Amino acid sequence: MKILILSNEYPPHVYGGAGVHVEHLTRELHRLNDGKHSLTVFCFGEQQENGENMSVRGIRPSSTPLAFQDIRHQKLFDALFRNVIMAGTARQADIIHCHTWYTHFAGCLLKELLGAPLVLTTHSLEPHRPWKEEQLGTAYRASTWLECNAFTQAEGVIAVSRAMKTDVQQLYGVPPERIRVIHNGIDPDCFRPCFDEGMLVSLGIDPVKPFILFVGRITRQKGLIHFVNALPYLRKGTQVVLCAGAPDTEALEAEIREKVNRIRSHHDLGIVWIPEIVPLDRLVVLYSHAALFVCPSVYEPFGIVNLEAMACGTPVVASAVGGIGEAVTHEETGILVPFDCSGEGDLEPRDPAGFSRHLAAAINELLDSPARLQTMGAAARRRVEEHFSWRSIAAKTLDFYQEVTERYQRQGSRQRSCV
């Protein structure tokens, strides 16, 4: 089988959960290869790799300057340019597998050009991320349209959680028989308990005091603002480490930084802000030393970061949204904080102050019980080892490819829809 994978993220340009997924999925698909399959990856960047039964080609941005009506439209047009290059360059495929709306246009074009079935892995859904309009302007409507059209055309959809499967059915009317739930995974050999107090000191972290860890992009989706608003309710002297970078907008980063500075000046807390994406080796050490990990997301189809922390033996306090509860077991590997969203089209909490207080209460509850933290951390590591290996995820994905291609061949081209 000739497998074509399209993604905006691929090493070394990985900044989110979708990129982590693509990196590990392609690696394991290649390892599973018994000589029957070839794997081609098209991505955004300068990557050029050619190996046995696997190649990677990065697509650079356009060098032609454009005068945008709104500078926020640049991401959309940059993606479309690269999609056209992808579609014009790919030569053969038995299956086309797209990740995120950034490559959906190329996937839809290649479905028609190559006569191959289209599979989407849905890492998030645009209608559930209205804050993206801050970043994209009116191009957010176009990204939503691209996503909607791709779901209409796809012969198969991989949902990273049962919650995501429900969302796909409700938003886009995809028949349940076309959707397969395949969870995200983790490499337990890569993410494992690893300790280095000297590294903590180099980052300004007191290795003697327990600390709470947040890791994520500065985006409304990750709920960092709600965690920051929870800080004044934490026990005095609590140490907090924020690995928060890659802001959606400068305004959002400024808003959060102002709040953090105000809290620093009025409350007895040790707040360490690491404003860049942390290299993997350091990230593993941070996860391992943390007393607990906090995931306050307002929207999270699955949440690989929770698996990363759990694999390092660290319990999790997380909002009970999306697929988080399919990774974190309440009262066993962490605590899930109830989350009541505002309503249709708005995924922010109905009572933001109340949610922040409940988040702080869960953190304080666990910090007050070191023995419980230790028990939960051990259970978290076991859960990851038993349920979330990338090898099994790749095997399930390969099985789904086979199912989709067989169904596509039976149906022929009768059910193909127009863009």
GROMACS .gro file of C-alpha atoms in nm:
model
  419
    1MET     CA    1   0.000   0.000   0.000
    2LYS     CA    2   0.127   0.349  -0.091
    3ILE     CA    3   0.044   0.575   0.205
    4LEU     CA    4   0.051   0.955   0.162
    5ILE     CA    5   0.045   1.161   0.483
    6LEU     CA    6  -0.015   1.538   0.476
    7SER     CA    7   0.058   1.754   0.781
    8ASN     CA    8   0.153   2.112   0.856
    9GLU     CA    9   0.369   1.991   1.147
   10TYR     CA   10   0.657   1.746   1.121
   11PRO     CA   11   0.997   1.733   1.297
   12PRO     CA   12   1.175   1.955   1.362
   13HIS     CA   13   0.874   2.188   1.337
   14VAL     CA   14   0.644   2.041   1.603
   15TYR     CA   15   0.459   2.276   1.837
   16GLY     CA   16   0.131   2.101   1.926
   17GLY     CA   17  -0.042   1.772   1.990
   18ALA     CA   18  -0.118   1.712   1.622
   19GLY     CA   19   0.251   1.738   1.537
   20VAL     CA   20   0.345   1.495   1.814
   21HIS     CA   21   0.083   1.254   1.681
   22VAL     CA   22   0.211   1.269   1.323
   23GLU     CA   23   0.574   1.232   1.433
   24HIS     CA   24   0.511   0.913   1.628
   25LEU     CA   25   0.249   0.766   1.396
   26THR     CA   26   0.477   0.790   1.091
   27ARG     CA   27   0.770   0.646   1.286
   28GLU     CA   28   0.567   0.345   1.400
   29LEU     CA   29   0.403   0.292   1.061
   30HIS     CA   30   0.752   0.276   0.915
   31ARG     CA   31   0.866   0.030   1.182
   32LEU     CA   32   0.562  -0.190   1.116
   33ASN     CA   33   0.654  -0.199   0.748
   34ASP     CA   34   0.713  -0.552   0.626
   35GLY     CA   35   0.805  -0.444   0.275
   36LYS     CA   36   0.444  -0.426   0.162
   37HIS     CA   37   0.395  -0.053   0.225
   38SER     CA   38   0.565   0.273   0.128
   39LEU     CA   39   0.520   0.595   0.323
   40THR     CA   40   0.542   0.950   0.184
   41VAL     CA   41   0.504   1.257   0.406
   42PHE     CA   42   0.436   1.609   0.278
   43CYS     CA   43   0.464   1.881   0.542
   44PHE     CA   44   0.531   2.252   0.595
   45GLY     CA   45   0.904   2.330   0.617
   46GLU     CA   46   1.238   2.250   0.457
   47GLN     CA   47   1.259   1.879   0.544
   48GLN     CA   48   1.404   1.647   0.281
   49GLU     CA   49   1.443   1.280   0.373
   50ASN     CA   50   1.472   0.973   0.154
   51GLY     CA   51   1.493   0.632   0.314
   52GLU     CA   52   1.389   0.278   0.247
   53ASN     CA   53   1.012   0.278   0.187
   54MET     CA   54   0.979   0.625   0.341
   55SER     CA   55   1.034   0.981   0.219
   56VAL     CA   56   0.962   1.324   0.365
   57ARG     CA   57   0.928   1.646   0.168
   58GLY     CA   58   0.884   1.984   0.331
   59ILE     CA   59   0.705   2.258   0.137
   60ARG     CA   60   0.845   2.608   0.183
   61PRO     CA   61   0.628   2.921   0.197
   62SER     CA   62   0.578   3.135  -0.111
   63SER     CA   63   0.851   3.389  -0.182
   64THR     CA   64   0.603   3.616  -0.360
   65PRO     CA   65   0.502   3.912  -0.138
   66LEU     CA   66   0.128   3.968  -0.107
   67ALA     CA   67  -0.060   4.273   0.018
   68PHE     CA   68  -0.321   4.129   0.255
   69GLN     CA   69  -0.643   4.312   0.334
   70ASP     CA   70  -0.592   4.180   0.687
   71ILE     CA   71  -0.245   4.059   0.790
   72ARG     CA   72  -0.417   3.783   0.989
   73HIS     CA   73  -0.514   3.624   0.655
   74GLN     CA   74  -0.149   3.538   0.589
   75LYS     CA   75  -0.166   3.196   0.758
   76LEU     CA   76  -0.460   3.090   0.541
   77PHE     CA   77  -0.301   3.192   0.211
   78ASP     CA   78   0.036   3.049   0.313
   79ALA     CA   79  -0.136   2.715   0.383
   80LEU     CA   80  -0.327   2.724   0.053
   81PHE     CA   81  -0.008   2.795  -0.143
   82ARG     CA   82   0.168   2.498   0.015
   83ASN     CA   83  -0.141   2.281  -0.041
   84VAL     CA   84  -0.133   2.355  -0.412
   85ILE     CA   85   0.236   2.257  -0.426
   86MET     CA   86   0.156   1.934  -0.239
   87ALA     CA   87  -0.127   1.850  -0.477
   88GLY     CA   88   0.085   1.926  -0.782
   89THR     CA   89   0.383   1.725  -0.660
   90ALA     CA   90   0.238   1.402  -0.520
   91ARG     CA   91   0.239   1.126  -0.780
   92GLN     CA   92   0.092   0.807  -0.636
   93ALA     CA   93  -0.115   0.700  -0.338
   94ASP     CA   94  -0.347   0.421  -0.237
   95ILE     CA   95  -0.463   0.623   0.063
   96ILE     CA   96  -0.435   0.993   0.155
   97HIS     CA   97  -0.422   1.077   0.526
   98CYS     CA   98  -0.462   1.444   0.632
   99HIS     CA   99  -0.398   1.603   0.971
  100THR     CA  100  -0.563   1.941   1.060
  101TRP     CA  101  -0.739   2.186   0.827
  102TYR     CA  102  -0.402   2.321   0.715
  103THR     CA  103  -0.371   2.031   0.466
  104HIS     CA  104  -0.736   1.954   0.392
  105PHE     CA  105  -0.740   2.143   0.062
  106ALA     CA  106  -0.451   1.934  -0.071
  107GLY     CA  107  -0.619   1.617   0.051
  108CYS     CA  108  -0.942   1.696  -0.131
  109LEU     CA  109  -0.756   1.785  -0.452
  110LEU     CA  110  -0.544   1.471  -0.440
  111LYS     CA  111  -0.846   1.252  -0.381
  112GLU     CA  112  -0.974   1.359  -0.722
  113LEU     CA  113  -0.636   1.379  -0.897
  114LEU     CA  114  -0.510   1.040  -0.782
  115GLY     CA  115  -0.841   0.859  -0.740
  116ALA     CA  116  -0.750   0.752  -0.387
  117PRO     CA  117  -0.963   0.756  -0.070
  118LEU     CA  118  -0.920   1.035   0.184
  119VAL     CA  119  -0.881   0.976   0.558
  120LEU     CA  120  -0.879   1.258   0.815
  121THR     CA  121  -0.751   1.243   1.170
  122THR     CA  122  -0.945   1.502   1.363
  123HIS     CA  123  -0.729   1.656   1.635
  124SER     CA  124  -0.970   1.947   1.690
  125LEU     CA  125  -1.270   2.104   1.520
  126GLU     CA  126  -1.276   2.465   1.400
  127PRO     CA  127  -1.636   2.546   1.510
  128HIS     CA  128  -1.528   2.457   1.865
  129ARG     CA  129  -1.238   2.704   1.856
  130PRO     CA  130  -1.405   3.045   1.807
  131TRP     CA  131  -1.108   3.221   1.969
  132LYS     CA  132  -0.910   3.139   1.653
  133GLU     CA  133  -1.079   3.441   1.496
  134GLU     CA  134  -0.845   3.654   1.708
  135GLN     CA  135  -0.555   3.491   1.524
  136LEU     CA  136  -0.703   3.447   1.173
  137GLY     CA  137  -0.960   3.726   1.143
  138THR     CA  138  -1.228   3.646   0.885
  139ALA     CA  139  -0.998   3.373   0.749
  140TYR     CA  140  -1.134   3.169   1.041
  141ARG     CA  141  -1.454   3.131   0.838
  142ALA     CA  142  -1.249   2.997   0.548
  143SER     CA  143  -1.062   2.746   0.768
  144THR     CA  144  -1.398   2.625   0.899
  145TRP     CA  145  -1.527   2.589   0.541
  146LEU     CA  146  -1.217   2.394   0.437
  147GLU     CA  147  -1.265   2.159   0.730
  148CYS     CA  148  -1.637   2.111   0.661
  149ASN     CA  149  -1.572   2.032   0.294
  150ALA     CA  150  -1.302   1.779   0.383
  151PHE     CA  151  -1.533   1.591   0.620
  152THR     CA  152  -1.791   1.577   0.342
  153GLN     CA  153  -1.535   1.422   0.107
  154ALA     CA  154  -1.353   1.187   0.344
  155GLU     CA  155  -1.412   0.814   0.318
  156GLY     CA  156  -1.280   0.763   0.669
  157VAL     CA  157  -1.235   0.971   0.985
  158ILE     CA  158  -1.010   0.886   1.279
  159ALA     CA  159  -1.132   1.049   1.601
  160VAL     CA  160  -0.876   1.073   1.880
  161SER     CA  161  -1.145   1.017   2.145
  162ARG     CA  162  -1.504   0.901   2.184
  163ALA     CA  163  -1.595   1.260   2.267
  164MET     CA  164  -1.447   1.372   1.936
  165LYS     CA  165  -1.645   1.107   1.747
  166THR     CA  166  -1.965   1.249   1.893
  167ASP     CA  167  -1.862   1.603   1.795
  168VAL     CA  168  -1.783   1.498   1.436
  169GLN     CA  169  -2.123   1.333   1.401
  170GLN     CA  170  -2.309   1.629   1.547
  171LEU     CA  171  -2.122   1.905   1.361
  172TYR     CA  172  -2.070   1.747   1.020
  173GLY     CA  173  -2.316   1.460   1.003
  174VAL     CA  174  -2.048   1.198   0.933
  175PRO     CA  175  -2.206   0.850   0.950
  176PRO     CA  176  -2.077   0.653   1.252
  177GLU     CA  177  -1.962   0.363   1.033
  178ARG     CA  178  -1.707   0.596   0.867
  179ILE     CA  179  -1.552   0.697   1.200
  180ARG     CA  180  -1.295   0.496   1.395
  181VAL     CA  181  -1.185   0.598   1.746
  182ILE     CA  182  -0.808   0.557   1.780
  183HIS     CA  183  -0.666   0.734   2.083
  184ASN     CA  184  -0.347   0.935   2.085
  185GLY     CA  185  -0.047   0.764   2.237
  186ILE     CA  186   0.285   0.805   2.409
  187ASP     CA  187   0.632   0.654   2.393
  188PRO     CA  188   0.686   0.521   2.749
  189ASP     CA  189   1.058   0.476   2.680
  190CYS     CA  190   1.092   0.843   2.589
  191PHE     CA  191   0.860   0.976   2.860
  192ARG     CA  192   0.968   0.809   3.182
  193PRO     CA  193   1.076   0.929   3.526
  194CYS     CA  194   1.405   1.117   3.488
  195PHE     CA  195   1.554   1.351   3.749
  196ASP     CA  196   1.809   1.633   3.732
  197GLU     CA  197   1.804   1.888   4.013
  198GLY     CA  198   2.081   2.088   3.850
  199MET     CA  199   1.862   2.150   3.548
  200LEU     CA  200   1.583   2.277   3.773
  201VAL     CA  201   1.822   2.521   3.940
  202SER     CA  202   1.937   2.647   3.598
  203LEU     CA  203   1.574   2.734   3.519
  204GLY     CA  204   1.521   2.916   3.848
  205ILE     CA  205   1.319   2.636   4.009
  206ASP     CA  206   1.377   2.544   4.375
  207PRO     CA  207   1.438   2.165   4.366
  208VAL     CA  208   1.356   2.129   4.736
  209LYS     CA  209   1.003   2.268   4.713
  210PRO     CA  210   0.723   2.078   4.532
  211PHE     CA  211   0.597   2.255   4.222
  212ILE     CA  212   0.289   2.253   4.000
  213LEU     CA  213   0.354   2.237   3.627
  214PHE     CA  214   0.166   2.377   3.326
  215VAL     CA  215   0.289   2.301   2.973
  216GLY     CA  216   0.114   2.444   2.670
  217ARG     CA  217   0.077   2.711   2.407
  218ILE     CA  218  -0.063   3.050   2.502
  219THR     CA  219  -0.404   3.009   2.346
  220ARG     CA  220  -0.760   3.041   2.476
  221GLN     CA  221  -0.805   2.668   2.415
  222LYS     CA  222  -0.547   2.566   2.676
  223GLY     CA  223  -0.720   2.765   2.952
  224LEU     CA  224  -0.400   2.917   3.090
  225ILE     CA  225  -0.588   3.229   3.195
  226HIS     CA  226  -0.811   3.020   3.425
  227PHE     CA  227  -0.510   2.855   3.588
  228VAL     CA  228  -0.348   3.196   3.640
  229ASN     CA  229  -0.672   3.317   3.799
  230ALA     CA  230  -0.657   3.013   4.030
  231LEU     CA  231  -0.310   3.101   4.163
  232PRO     CA  232  -0.425   3.341   4.440
  233TYR     CA  233  -0.629   3.056   4.593
  234LEU     CA  234  -0.330   2.821   4.626
  235ARG     CA  235  -0.152   2.758   4.956
  236LYS     CA  236   0.102   3.025   5.049
  237GLY     CA  237   0.450   2.947   4.926
  238THR     CA  238   0.333   2.715   4.648
  239GLN     CA  239   0.581   2.694   4.361
  240VAL     CA  240   0.434   2.714   4.009
  241VAL     CA  241   0.618   2.652   3.680
  242LEU     CA  242   0.459   2.780   3.359
  243CYS     CA  243   0.607   2.639   3.037
  244ALA     CA  244   0.399   2.868   2.820
  245GLY     CA  245   0.501   2.998   2.478
  246ALA     CA  246   0.396   3.023   2.113
  247PRO     CA  247   0.113   3.273   2.178
  248ASP     CA  248  -0.179   3.292   1.937
  249THR     CA  249  -0.165   3.671   1.965
  250GLU     CA  250   0.062   3.924   2.133
  251ALA     CA  251  -0.243   4.072   2.306
  252LEU     CA  252  -0.327   3.742   2.475
  253GLU     CA  253   0.031   3.697   2.593
  254ALA     CA  254   0.033   4.053   2.731
  255GLU     CA  255  -0.296   3.992   2.914
  256ILE     CA  256  -0.164   3.681   3.087
  257ARG     CA  257   0.178   3.831   3.163
  258GLU     CA  258   0.012   4.132   3.328
  259LYS     CA  259  -0.199   3.903   3.550
  260VAL     CA  260   0.104   3.693   3.647
  261ASN     CA  261   0.307   4.002   3.739
  262ARG     CA  262   0.020   4.137   3.950
  263ILE     CA  263  -0.015   3.804   4.134
  264ARG     CA  264   0.362   3.790   4.192
  265SER     CA  265   0.350   4.129   4.364
  266HIS     CA  266   0.049   4.054   4.586
  267HIS     CA  267   0.078   3.684   4.677
  268ASP     CA  268   0.339   3.463   4.841
  269LEU     CA  269   0.394   3.228   4.547
  270GLY     CA  270   0.705   3.118   4.360
  271ILE     CA  271   0.612   3.159   3.993
  272VAL     CA  272   0.865   3.057   3.727
  273TRP     CA  273   0.770   3.136   3.368
  274ILE     CA  274   0.961   2.958   3.090
  275PRO     CA  275   0.842   3.143   2.777
  276GLU     CA  276   0.974   2.911   2.506
  277ILE     CA  277   0.907   2.559   2.385
  278VAL     CA  278   1.119   2.337   2.612
  279PRO     CA  279   1.341   2.069   2.450
  280LEU     CA  280   1.220   1.715   2.506
  281ASP     CA  281   1.498   1.609   2.744
  282ARG     CA  282   1.427   1.905   2.972
  283LEU     CA  283   1.051   1.862   2.943
  284VAL     CA  284   1.076   1.503   3.069
  285VAL     CA  285   1.276   1.622   3.372
  286LEU     CA  286   1.015   1.890   3.447
  287TYR     CA  287   0.731   1.638   3.425
  288SER     CA  288   0.922   1.397   3.649
  289HIS     CA  289   1.002   1.648   3.924
  290ALA     CA  290   0.657   1.811   3.926
  291ALA     CA  291   0.434   1.725   4.221
  292LEU     CA  292   0.142   1.742   3.983
  293PHE     CA  293   0.054   1.856   3.633
  294VAL     CA  294  -0.232   2.096   3.554
  295CYS     CA  295  -0.436   2.091   3.232
  296PRO     CA  296  -0.706   2.363   3.253
  297SER     CA  297  -0.813   2.340   2.886
  298VAL     CA  298  -1.157   2.466   2.784
  299TYR     CA  299  -1.145   2.244   2.472
  300GLU     CA  300  -0.934   1.931   2.443
  301PRO     CA  301  -1.026   1.647   2.206
  302PHE     CA  302  -0.776   1.425   2.388
  303GLY     CA  303  -0.472   1.598   2.539
  304ILE     CA  304  -0.138   1.424   2.478
  305VAL     CA  305   0.027   1.642   2.744
  306ASN     CA  306  -0.164   1.453   3.012
  307LEU     CA  307  -0.021   1.123   2.888
  308GLU     CA  308   0.328   1.277   2.884
  309ALA     CA  309   0.298   1.381   3.249
  310MET     CA  310   0.141   1.048   3.351
  311ALA     CA  311   0.417   0.852   3.177
  312CYS     CA  312   0.667   1.039   3.395
  313GLY     CA  313   0.478   0.927   3.707
  314THR     CA  314   0.303   1.258   3.770
  315PRO     CA  315  -0.068   1.283   3.859
  316VAL     CA  316  -0.290   1.529   3.674
  317VAL     CA  317  -0.547   1.791   3.770
  318ALA     CA  318  -0.749   1.866   3.457
  319SER     CA  319  -1.075   2.014   3.340
  320ALA     CA  320  -1.338   1.750   3.262
  321VAL     CA  321  -1.375   1.841   2.895
  322GLY     CA  322  -1.357   1.651   2.566
  323GLY     CA  323  -1.147   1.337   2.570
  324ILE     CA  324  -0.939   1.418   2.879
  325GLY     CA  325  -1.143   1.174   3.086
  326GLU     CA  326  -1.047   0.895   2.845
  327ALA     CA  327  -0.682   0.945   2.945
  328VAL     CA  328  -0.706   1.063   3.307
  329THR     CA  329  -0.898   0.835   3.544
  330HIS     CA  330  -1.071   1.047   3.810
  331GLU     CA  331  -0.947   0.980   4.164
  332GLU     CA  332  -0.703   0.717   4.033
  333THR     CA  333  -0.447   0.896   3.815
  334GLY     CA  334  -0.561   1.249   3.897
  335ILE     CA  335  -0.862   1.471   3.956
  336LEU     CA  336  -1.106   1.591   3.689
  337VAL     CA  337  -1.252   1.932   3.771
  338PRO     CA  338  -1.617   1.975   3.661
  339PHE     CA  339  -1.653   2.216   3.371
  340ASP     CA  340  -1.981   2.382   3.273
  341CYS     CA  341  -1.941   2.571   2.945
  342SER     CA  342  -2.128   2.891   2.865
  343GLY     CA  343  -2.336   2.741   2.587
  344GLU     CA  344  -2.371   2.693   2.212
  345GLY     CA  345  -2.063   2.821   2.028
  346ASP     CA  346  -1.890   2.940   2.347
  347LEU     CA  347  -1.668   2.691   2.526
  348GLU     CA  348  -1.554   2.922   2.805
  349PRO     CA  349  -1.674   2.827   3.156
  350ARG     CA  350  -2.015   2.962   3.254
  351ASP     CA  351  -1.864   3.073   3.587
  352PRO     CA  352  -1.493   3.148   3.519
  353ALA     CA  353  -1.416   3.255   3.876
  354GLY     CA  354  -1.588   2.945   4.014
  355PHE     CA  355  -1.395   2.717   3.779
  356SER     CA  356  -1.064   2.874   3.885
  357ARG     CA  357  -1.153   2.827   4.253
  358HIS     CA  358  -1.244   2.460   4.195
  359LEU     CA  359  -0.917   2.412   4.007
  360ALA     CA  360  -0.723   2.557   4.302
  361ALA     CA  361  -0.919   2.343   4.550
  362ALA     CA  362  -0.827   2.023   4.362
  363ILE     CA  363  -0.460   2.126   4.352
  364ASN     CA  364  -0.455   2.209   4.724
  365GLU     CA  365  -0.630   1.880   4.805
  366LEU     CA  366  -0.358   1.676   4.636
  367LEU     CA  367  -0.066   1.887   4.759
  368ASP     CA  368  -0.192   1.829   5.114
  369SER     CA  369  -0.155   1.452   5.066
  370PRO     CA  370   0.195   1.349   4.948
  371ALA     CA  371   0.112   0.978   4.991
  372ARG     CA  372  -0.188   1.015   4.763
  373LEU     CA  373   0.026   1.195   4.504
  374GLN     CA  374   0.272   0.907   4.509
  375THR     CA  375  -0.002   0.644   4.466
  376MET     CA  376  -0.165   0.837   4.182
  377GLY     CA  377   0.169   0.889   4.008
  378ALA     CA  378   0.243   0.516   4.006
  379ALA     CA  379  -0.108   0.441   3.876
  380ALA     CA  380  -0.064   0.703   3.603
  381ARG     CA  381   0.254   0.539   3.476
  382ARG     CA  382   0.088   0.195   3.474
  383ARG     CA  383  -0.212   0.325   3.280
  384VAL     CA  384   0.008   0.471   3.007
  385GLU     CA  385   0.211   0.152   2.972
  386GLU     CA  386  -0.101  -0.066   2.948
  387HIS     CA  387  -0.323   0.140   2.718
  388PHE     CA  388  -0.144   0.403   2.508
  389SER     CA  389   0.147   0.263   2.305
  390TRP     CA  390   0.213   0.416   1.961
  391ARG     CA  391   0.287   0.071   1.818
  392SER     CA  392  -0.072  -0.045   1.878
  393ILE     CA  393  -0.208   0.288   1.750
  394ALA     CA  394  -0.013   0.251   1.425
  395ALA     CA  395  -0.140  -0.105   1.382
  396LYS     CA  396  -0.500   0.009   1.433
  397THR     CA  397  -0.446   0.292   1.183
  398LEU     CA  398  -0.308   0.049   0.925
  399ASP     CA  399  -0.614  -0.175   0.975
  400PHE     CA  400  -0.840   0.126   0.917
  401TYR     CA  401  -0.652   0.216   0.597
  402GLN     CA  402  -0.722  -0.135   0.470
  403GLU     CA  403  -1.090  -0.115   0.562
  404VAL     CA  404  -1.130   0.225   0.392
  405THR     CA  405  -0.948   0.126   0.071
  406GLU     CA  406  -1.152  -0.194   0.039
  407ARG     CA  407  -1.477  -0.002   0.087
  408TYR     CA  408  -1.365   0.265  -0.160
  409GLN     CA  409  -1.279   0.005  -0.423
  410ARG     CA  410  -1.618  -0.161  -0.381
  411GLN     CA  411  -1.802   0.168  -0.417
  412GLY     CA  412  -1.591   0.290  -0.707
  413SER     CA  413  -1.630   0.656  -0.788
  414ARG     CA  414  -2.011   0.671  -0.775
  415GLN     CA  415  -2.028   0.850  -0.441
  416ARG     CA  416  -1.755   1.108  -0.500
  417SER     CA  417  -1.874   1.459  -0.426
  418CYS     CA  418  -1.766   1.786  -0.587
  419VAL     CA  419  -1.568   2.053  -0.406
   0.00000   0.00000   0.00000
